[in-house]
Tab-separated table of C-alpha atoms and ligand atoms in Angstrom:
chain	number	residue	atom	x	y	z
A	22	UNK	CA	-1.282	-3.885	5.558
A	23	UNK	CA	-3.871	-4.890	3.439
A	24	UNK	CA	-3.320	-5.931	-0.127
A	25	UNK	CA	-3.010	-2.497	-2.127
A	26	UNK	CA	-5.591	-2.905	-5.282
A	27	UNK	CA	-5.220	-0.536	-8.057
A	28	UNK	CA	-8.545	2.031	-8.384
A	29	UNK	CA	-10.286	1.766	-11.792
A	30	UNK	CA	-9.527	5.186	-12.288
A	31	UNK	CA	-6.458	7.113	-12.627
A	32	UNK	CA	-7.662	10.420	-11.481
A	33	UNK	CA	-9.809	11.784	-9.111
A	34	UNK	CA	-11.990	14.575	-10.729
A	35	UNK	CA	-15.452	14.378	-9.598
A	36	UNK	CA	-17.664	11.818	-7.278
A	37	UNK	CA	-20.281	11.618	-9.837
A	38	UNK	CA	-18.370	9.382	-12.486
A	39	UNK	CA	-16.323	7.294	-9.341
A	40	UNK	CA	-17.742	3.963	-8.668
A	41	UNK	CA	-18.614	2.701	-5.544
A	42	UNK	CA	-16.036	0.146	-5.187
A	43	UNK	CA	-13.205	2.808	-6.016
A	44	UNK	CA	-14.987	4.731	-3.199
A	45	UNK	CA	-15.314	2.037	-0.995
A	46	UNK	CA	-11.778	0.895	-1.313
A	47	UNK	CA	-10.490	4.332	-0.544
A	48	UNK	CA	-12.268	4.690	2.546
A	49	UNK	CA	-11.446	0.768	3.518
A	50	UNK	CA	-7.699	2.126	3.080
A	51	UNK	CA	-8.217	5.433	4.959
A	52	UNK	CA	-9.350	3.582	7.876
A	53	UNK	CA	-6.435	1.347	8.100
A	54	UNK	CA	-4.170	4.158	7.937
A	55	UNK	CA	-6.027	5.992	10.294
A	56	UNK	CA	-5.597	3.348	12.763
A	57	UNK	CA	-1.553	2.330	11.769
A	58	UNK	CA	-0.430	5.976	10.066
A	59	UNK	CA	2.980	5.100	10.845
A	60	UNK	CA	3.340	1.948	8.960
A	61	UNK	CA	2.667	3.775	5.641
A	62	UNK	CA	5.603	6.411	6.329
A	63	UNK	CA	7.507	4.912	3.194
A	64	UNK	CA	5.111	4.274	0.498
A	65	UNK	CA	5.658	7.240	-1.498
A	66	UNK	CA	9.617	7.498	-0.528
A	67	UNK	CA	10.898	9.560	-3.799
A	68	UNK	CA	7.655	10.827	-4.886
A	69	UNK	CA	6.904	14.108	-5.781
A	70	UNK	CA	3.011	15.676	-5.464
A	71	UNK	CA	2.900	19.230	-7.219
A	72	UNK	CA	0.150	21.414	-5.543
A	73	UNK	CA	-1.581	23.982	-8.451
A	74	UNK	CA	-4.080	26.243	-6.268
A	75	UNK	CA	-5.850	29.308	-8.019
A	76	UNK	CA	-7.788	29.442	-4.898
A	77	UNK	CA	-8.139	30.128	-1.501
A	78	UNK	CA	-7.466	26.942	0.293
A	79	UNK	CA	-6.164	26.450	4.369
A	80	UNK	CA	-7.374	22.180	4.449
A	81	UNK	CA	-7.170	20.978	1.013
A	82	UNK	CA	-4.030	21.664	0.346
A	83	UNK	CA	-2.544	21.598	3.549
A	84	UNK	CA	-4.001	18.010	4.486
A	85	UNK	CA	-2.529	16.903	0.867
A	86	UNK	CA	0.622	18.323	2.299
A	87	UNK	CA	0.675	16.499	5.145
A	88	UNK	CA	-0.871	13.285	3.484
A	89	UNK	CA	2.197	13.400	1.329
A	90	UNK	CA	4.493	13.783	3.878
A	91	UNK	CA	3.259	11.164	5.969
A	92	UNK	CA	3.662	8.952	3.314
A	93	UNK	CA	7.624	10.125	3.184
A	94	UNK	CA	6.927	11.834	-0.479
A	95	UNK	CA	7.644	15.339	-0.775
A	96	UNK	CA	5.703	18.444	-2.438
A	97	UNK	CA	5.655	21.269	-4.607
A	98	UNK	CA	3.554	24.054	-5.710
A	99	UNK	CA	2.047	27.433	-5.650
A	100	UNK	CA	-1.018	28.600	-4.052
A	101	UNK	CA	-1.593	31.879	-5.252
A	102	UNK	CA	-0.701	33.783	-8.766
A	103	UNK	CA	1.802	36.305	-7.059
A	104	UNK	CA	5.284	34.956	-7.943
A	105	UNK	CA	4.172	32.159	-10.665
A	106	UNK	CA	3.732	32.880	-14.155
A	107	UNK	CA	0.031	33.189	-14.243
A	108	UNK	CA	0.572	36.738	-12.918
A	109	UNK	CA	2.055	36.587	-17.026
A	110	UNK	CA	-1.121	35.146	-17.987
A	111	UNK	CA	0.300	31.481	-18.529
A	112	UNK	CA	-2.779	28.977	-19.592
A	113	UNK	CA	-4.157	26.199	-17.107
A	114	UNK	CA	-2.797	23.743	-19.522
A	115	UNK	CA	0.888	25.263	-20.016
A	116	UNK	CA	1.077	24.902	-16.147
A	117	UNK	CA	-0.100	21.395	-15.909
A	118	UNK	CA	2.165	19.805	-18.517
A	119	UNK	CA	5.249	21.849	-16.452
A	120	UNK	CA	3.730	20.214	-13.300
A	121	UNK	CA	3.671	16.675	-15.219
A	122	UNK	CA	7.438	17.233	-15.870
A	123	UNK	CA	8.463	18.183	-12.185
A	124	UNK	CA	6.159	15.651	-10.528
A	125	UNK	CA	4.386	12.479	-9.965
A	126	UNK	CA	0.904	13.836	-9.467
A	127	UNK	CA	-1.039	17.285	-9.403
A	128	UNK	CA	-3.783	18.538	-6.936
A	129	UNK	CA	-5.653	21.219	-8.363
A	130	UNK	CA	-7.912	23.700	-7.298
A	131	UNK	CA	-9.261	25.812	-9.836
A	132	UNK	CA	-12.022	28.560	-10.200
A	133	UNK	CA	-13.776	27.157	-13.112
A	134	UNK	CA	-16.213	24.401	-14.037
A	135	UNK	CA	-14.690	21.250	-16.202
A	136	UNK	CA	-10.706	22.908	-15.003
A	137	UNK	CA	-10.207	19.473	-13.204
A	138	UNK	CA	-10.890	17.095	-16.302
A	139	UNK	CA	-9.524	19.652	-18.636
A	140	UNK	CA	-6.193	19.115	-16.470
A	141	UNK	CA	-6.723	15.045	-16.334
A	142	UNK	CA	-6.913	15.334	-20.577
A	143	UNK	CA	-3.646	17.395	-20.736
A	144	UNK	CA	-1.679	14.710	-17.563
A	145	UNK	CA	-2.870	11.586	-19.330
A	146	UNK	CA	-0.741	12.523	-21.986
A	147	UNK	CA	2.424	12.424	-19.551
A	148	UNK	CA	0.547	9.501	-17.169
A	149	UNK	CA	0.261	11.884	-14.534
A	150	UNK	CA	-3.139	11.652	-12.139
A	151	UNK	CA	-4.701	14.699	-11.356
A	152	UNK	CA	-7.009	15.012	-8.448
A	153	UNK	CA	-9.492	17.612	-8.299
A	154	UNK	CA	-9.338	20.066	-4.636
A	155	UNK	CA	-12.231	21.862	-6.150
A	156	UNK	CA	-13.440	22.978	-9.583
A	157	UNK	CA	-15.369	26.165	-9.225
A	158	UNK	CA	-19.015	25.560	-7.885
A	159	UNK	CA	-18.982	22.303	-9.663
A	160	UNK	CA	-17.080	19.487	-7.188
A	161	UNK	CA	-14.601	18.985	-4.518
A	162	UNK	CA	-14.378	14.995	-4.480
A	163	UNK	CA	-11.826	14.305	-1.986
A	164	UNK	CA	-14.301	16.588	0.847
A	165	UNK	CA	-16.831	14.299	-0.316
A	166	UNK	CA	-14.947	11.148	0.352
A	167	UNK	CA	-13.327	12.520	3.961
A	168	UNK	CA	-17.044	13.949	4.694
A	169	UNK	CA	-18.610	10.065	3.908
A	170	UNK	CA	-15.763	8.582	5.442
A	171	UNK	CA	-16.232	10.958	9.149
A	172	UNK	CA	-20.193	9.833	8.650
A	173	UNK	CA	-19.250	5.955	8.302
A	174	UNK	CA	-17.261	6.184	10.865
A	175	UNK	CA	-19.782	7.273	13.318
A	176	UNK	CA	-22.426	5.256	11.927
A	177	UNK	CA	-21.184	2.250	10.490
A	178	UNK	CA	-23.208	2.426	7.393
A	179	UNK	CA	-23.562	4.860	4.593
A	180	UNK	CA	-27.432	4.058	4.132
A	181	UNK	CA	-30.702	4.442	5.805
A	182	UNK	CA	-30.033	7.969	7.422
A	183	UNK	CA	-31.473	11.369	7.847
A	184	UNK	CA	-29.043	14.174	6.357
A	185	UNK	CA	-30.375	17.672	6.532
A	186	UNK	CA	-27.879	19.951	4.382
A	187	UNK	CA	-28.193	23.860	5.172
A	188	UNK	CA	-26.862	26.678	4.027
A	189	UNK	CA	-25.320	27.590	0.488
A	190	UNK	CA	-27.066	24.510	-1.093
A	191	UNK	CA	-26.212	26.278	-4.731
A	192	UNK	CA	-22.810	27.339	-5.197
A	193	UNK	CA	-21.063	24.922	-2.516
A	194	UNK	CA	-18.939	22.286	-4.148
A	195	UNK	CA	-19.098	20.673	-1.531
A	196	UNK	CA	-22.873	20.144	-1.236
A	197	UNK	CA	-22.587	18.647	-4.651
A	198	UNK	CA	-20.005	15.949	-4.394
A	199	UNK	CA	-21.470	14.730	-1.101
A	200	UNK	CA	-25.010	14.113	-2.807
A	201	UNK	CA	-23.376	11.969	-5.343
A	202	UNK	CA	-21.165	10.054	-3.085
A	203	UNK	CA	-24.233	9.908	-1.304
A	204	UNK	CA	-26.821	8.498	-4.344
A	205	UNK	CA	-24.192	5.518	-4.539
A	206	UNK	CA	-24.960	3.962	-1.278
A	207	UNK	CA	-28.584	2.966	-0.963
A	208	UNK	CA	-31.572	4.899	0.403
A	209	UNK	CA	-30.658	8.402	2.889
A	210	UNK	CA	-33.629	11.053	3.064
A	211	UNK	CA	-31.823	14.188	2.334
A	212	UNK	CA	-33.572	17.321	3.821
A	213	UNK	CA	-32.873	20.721	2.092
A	214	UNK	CA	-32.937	23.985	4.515
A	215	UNK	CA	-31.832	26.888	2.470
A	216	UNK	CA	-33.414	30.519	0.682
A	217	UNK	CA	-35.213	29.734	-2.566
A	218	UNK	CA	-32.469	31.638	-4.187
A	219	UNK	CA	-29.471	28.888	-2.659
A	220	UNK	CA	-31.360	26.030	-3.271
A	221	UNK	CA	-29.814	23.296	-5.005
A	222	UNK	CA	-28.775	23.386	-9.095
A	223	UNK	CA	-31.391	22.047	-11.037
A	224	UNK	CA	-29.506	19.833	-12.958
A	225	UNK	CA	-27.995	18.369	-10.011
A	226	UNK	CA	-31.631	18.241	-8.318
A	227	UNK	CA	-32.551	16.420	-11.349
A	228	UNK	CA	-30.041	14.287	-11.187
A	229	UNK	CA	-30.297	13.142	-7.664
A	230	UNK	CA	-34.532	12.344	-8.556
A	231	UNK	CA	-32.941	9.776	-10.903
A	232	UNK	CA	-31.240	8.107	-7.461
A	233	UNK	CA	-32.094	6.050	-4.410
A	234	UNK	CA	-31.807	9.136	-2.480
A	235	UNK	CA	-35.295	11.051	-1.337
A	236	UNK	CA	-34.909	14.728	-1.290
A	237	UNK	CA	-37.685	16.775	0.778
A	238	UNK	CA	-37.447	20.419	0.616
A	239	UNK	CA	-37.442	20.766	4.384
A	240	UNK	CA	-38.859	24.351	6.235
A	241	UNK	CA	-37.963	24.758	9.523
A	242	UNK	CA	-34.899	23.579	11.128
A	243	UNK	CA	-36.101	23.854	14.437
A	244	UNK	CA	-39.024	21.130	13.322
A	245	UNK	CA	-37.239	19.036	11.611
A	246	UNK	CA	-33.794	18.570	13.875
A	247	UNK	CA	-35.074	15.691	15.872
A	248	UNK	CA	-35.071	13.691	12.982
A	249	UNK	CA	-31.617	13.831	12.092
A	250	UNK	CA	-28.749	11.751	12.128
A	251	UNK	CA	-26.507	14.322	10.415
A	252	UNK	CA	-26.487	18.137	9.837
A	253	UNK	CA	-24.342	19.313	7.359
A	254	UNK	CA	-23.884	23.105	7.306
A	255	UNK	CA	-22.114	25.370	4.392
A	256	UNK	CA	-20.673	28.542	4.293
A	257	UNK	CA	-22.246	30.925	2.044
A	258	UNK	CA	-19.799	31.375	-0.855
A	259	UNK	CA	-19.875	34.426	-1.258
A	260	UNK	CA	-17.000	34.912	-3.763
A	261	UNK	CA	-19.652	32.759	-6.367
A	262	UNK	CA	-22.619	34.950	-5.659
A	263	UNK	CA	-23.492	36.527	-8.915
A	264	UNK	CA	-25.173	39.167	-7.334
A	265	UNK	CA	-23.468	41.026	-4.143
A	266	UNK	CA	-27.259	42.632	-3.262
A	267	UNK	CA	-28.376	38.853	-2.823
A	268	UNK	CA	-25.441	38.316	-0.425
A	269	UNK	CA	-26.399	41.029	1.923
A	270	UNK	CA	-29.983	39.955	1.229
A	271	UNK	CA	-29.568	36.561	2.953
A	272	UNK	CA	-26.199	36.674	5.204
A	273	UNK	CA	-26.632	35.280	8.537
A	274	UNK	CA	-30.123	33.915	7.945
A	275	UNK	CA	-28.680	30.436	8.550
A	276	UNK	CA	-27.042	30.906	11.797
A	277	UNK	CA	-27.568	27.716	14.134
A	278	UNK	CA	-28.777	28.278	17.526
A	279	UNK	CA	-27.420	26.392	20.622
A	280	UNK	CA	-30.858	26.009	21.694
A	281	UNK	CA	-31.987	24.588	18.889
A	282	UNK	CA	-29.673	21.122	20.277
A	283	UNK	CA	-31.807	20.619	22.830
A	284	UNK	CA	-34.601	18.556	20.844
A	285	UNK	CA	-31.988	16.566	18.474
A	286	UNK	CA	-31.005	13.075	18.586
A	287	UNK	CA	-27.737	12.687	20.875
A	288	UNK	CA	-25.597	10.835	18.229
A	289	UNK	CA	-26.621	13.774	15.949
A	290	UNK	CA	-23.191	14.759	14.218
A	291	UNK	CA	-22.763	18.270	12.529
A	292	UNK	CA	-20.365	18.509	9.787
A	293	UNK	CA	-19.374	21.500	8.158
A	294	UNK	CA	-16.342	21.403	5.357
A	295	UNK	CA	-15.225	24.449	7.386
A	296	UNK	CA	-14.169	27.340	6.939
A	297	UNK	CA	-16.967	28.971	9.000
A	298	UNK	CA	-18.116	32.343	8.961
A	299	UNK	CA	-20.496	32.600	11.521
A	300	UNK	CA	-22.850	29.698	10.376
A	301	UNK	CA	-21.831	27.551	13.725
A	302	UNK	CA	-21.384	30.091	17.010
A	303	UNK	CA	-17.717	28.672	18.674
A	304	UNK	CA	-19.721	27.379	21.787
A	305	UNK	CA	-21.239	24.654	20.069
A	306	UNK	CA	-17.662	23.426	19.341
A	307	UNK	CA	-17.571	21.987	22.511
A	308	UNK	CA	-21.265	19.362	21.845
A	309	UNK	CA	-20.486	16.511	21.818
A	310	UNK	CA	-22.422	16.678	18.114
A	311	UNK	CA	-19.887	18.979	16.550
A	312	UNK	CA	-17.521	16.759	14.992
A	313	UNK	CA	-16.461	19.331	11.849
A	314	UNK	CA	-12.807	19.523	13.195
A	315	UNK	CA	-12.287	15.526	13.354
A	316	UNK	CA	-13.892	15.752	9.910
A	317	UNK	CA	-11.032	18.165	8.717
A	318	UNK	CA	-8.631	15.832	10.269
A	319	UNK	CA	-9.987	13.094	8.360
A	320	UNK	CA	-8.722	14.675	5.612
A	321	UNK	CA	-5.471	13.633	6.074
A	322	UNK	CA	-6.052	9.496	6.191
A	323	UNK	CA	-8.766	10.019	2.826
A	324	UNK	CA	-5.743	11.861	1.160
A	325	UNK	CA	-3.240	9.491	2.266
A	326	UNK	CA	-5.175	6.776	0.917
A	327	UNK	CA	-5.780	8.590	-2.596
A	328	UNK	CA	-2.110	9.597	-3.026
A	329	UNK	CA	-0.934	6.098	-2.210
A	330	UNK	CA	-3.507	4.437	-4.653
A	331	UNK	CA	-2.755	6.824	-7.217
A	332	UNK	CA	1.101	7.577	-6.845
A	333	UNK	CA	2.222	4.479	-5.061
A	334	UNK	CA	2.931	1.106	-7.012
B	429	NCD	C1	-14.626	24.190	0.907
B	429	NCD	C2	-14.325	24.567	-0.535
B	429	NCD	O1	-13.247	25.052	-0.848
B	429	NCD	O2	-15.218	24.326	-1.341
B	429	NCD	N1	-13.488	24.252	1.731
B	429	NCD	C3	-12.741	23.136	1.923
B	429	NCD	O3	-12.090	22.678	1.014
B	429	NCD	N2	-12.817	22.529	3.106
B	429	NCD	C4	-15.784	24.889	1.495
B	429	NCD	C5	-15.820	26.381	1.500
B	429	NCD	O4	-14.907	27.070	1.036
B	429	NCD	O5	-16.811	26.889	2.021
């Protein structure tokens, strides 16, 4: 086992303050684990993760589960309001210093904006970590890190490649902490498919023009899929759409086509942070591209890493 290093950080909440050694470590230690996931089946013997989900979530906080368990610590949690006392209206920050008390970290999920560093404020307190599993449209860090870590993995580097994102390029989390995982590791040209209406944030978009990264506003997918290394595809989330008429409005508009495969690269990889709707038909599950559900398991070696850095001593 290599040497466990402490991060510089004692919470995960969002890629864009993380620095690139933390992230680099993190996937260094995934991939160990990945390779030997047995030998780490003590570190967190005793341990107790608390799970706090306000949201919908089937990989985030299942993976976390089974990261924890791997790791022989044990968890605890809710993952809906029926049954806890939210349904009473108890406040985000009532519920995390009760999870500080029962536990030895907290993964969060939480609908709003700034609910992840508003929880890391109220832990520090207690010297509890709290890791972000998504704060609203904002970020969903630990995605980020299992999504860079799938990509490394297939290309050996983190630089120098084509990444066409498509989809729900506005209210996806996940589109967010990817591009500033992304901006840390030299020069990628980014292309953007999506409806003028889904189009990135514009403070993120600003951001990123601050960054090694070159963003092109791409067209046509079907023009520009030869020149990828990577297609990354969201769901539309429709539960953030502000308007339901805009929904309707551009619903299935990014369906990929099986045909469309035919003129890309063959170590072209297509990720998607799944769930799907209908953004990926099932029989291009079986490409040789479509890598989304070795992405999900992923997960669990990025989360085992995180845990042990940030619960294990
Ligand atoms: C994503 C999320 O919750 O942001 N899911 C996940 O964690 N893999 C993506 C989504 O819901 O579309």
């Amino acid at each position: 086992m290599v040497s466990h290093r402490k991060l510089s950080t004692s919470h995960i909440i969002g890629i864009r303050e993380m620095s690139e050694e933390d992230i680099q470590k993190i996937l260094d230690y995934a991939k160990e684990m990945k390779n030997n996931p047995f030998e780490y089946s003590e570190r967190l013997n005793g341990k107790i993760l608390a799970l706090a989900f306000w949201e919908p979530s089937t990989r985030t906080r299942l993976s976390f589960e089974s990261a924890m368990l791997r790791l022989g610590g044990r968890t605890i949690g809710f993952s809906s309001q029926a049954g806890t006392s939210l349904e009473k209206g108890e406040s985000l920050t009532d519920t995390i210093i009760m999870l500080a008390g029962y536990s030895d970290g907290i993964v969060i999920r939480h609908p709003l904006r700034g609910s992840a560093k508003l929880a890391a404020n109220v832990a520090e307190r207690y010297g509890i970590p709290i890791i972000s599993g998504g704060s609203g449209s904002q970020e969903h860090p630990t995605q980020a890190l299992l999504d860079i870590f799938t990509i490394n993995e297939r290309f050996n580097r983190l630089s120098g490649l084509n990444i066409g994102l498509i989809g729900d390029l506005r209210y996806s989390r996940t589109i967010s902490s990817l591009l500033f995982a992304l901006s840390k590791f030299g020069r990628n040209r980014i292309s953007l498919f999506s409806h003028p209406s889904l189009g990135l944030q514009e403070e993120l978009h600003y951001y990123l023009t601050n960054t090694n990264l070159e963003l092109i506003q791409a067209k046509n997918l079907a023009e520009s899929i030869s020149e990828l290394d990577v297609l990354y595809v969201t769901r539309l989330q429709k539960e953030r759409f502000p308007d339901p008429m805009l929904y309707n409005e551009v619903k299935g508009i990014y369906q990929l086509r099986t045909a469309l495969l035919n003129s890309a690269k063959p170590e072209l990889i297509i990720l998607h942070p799944l769930p799907r709707v209908d953004e990926i038909p099932y029989e291009i599950d079986k490409s040789n591209h479509a890598l989304y559900f070795e992405q999900a398991k992923n997960g669990v070696y990025v989360r085992m890493s995180i845990l042990d850095f940030l619960i294990g001593s």
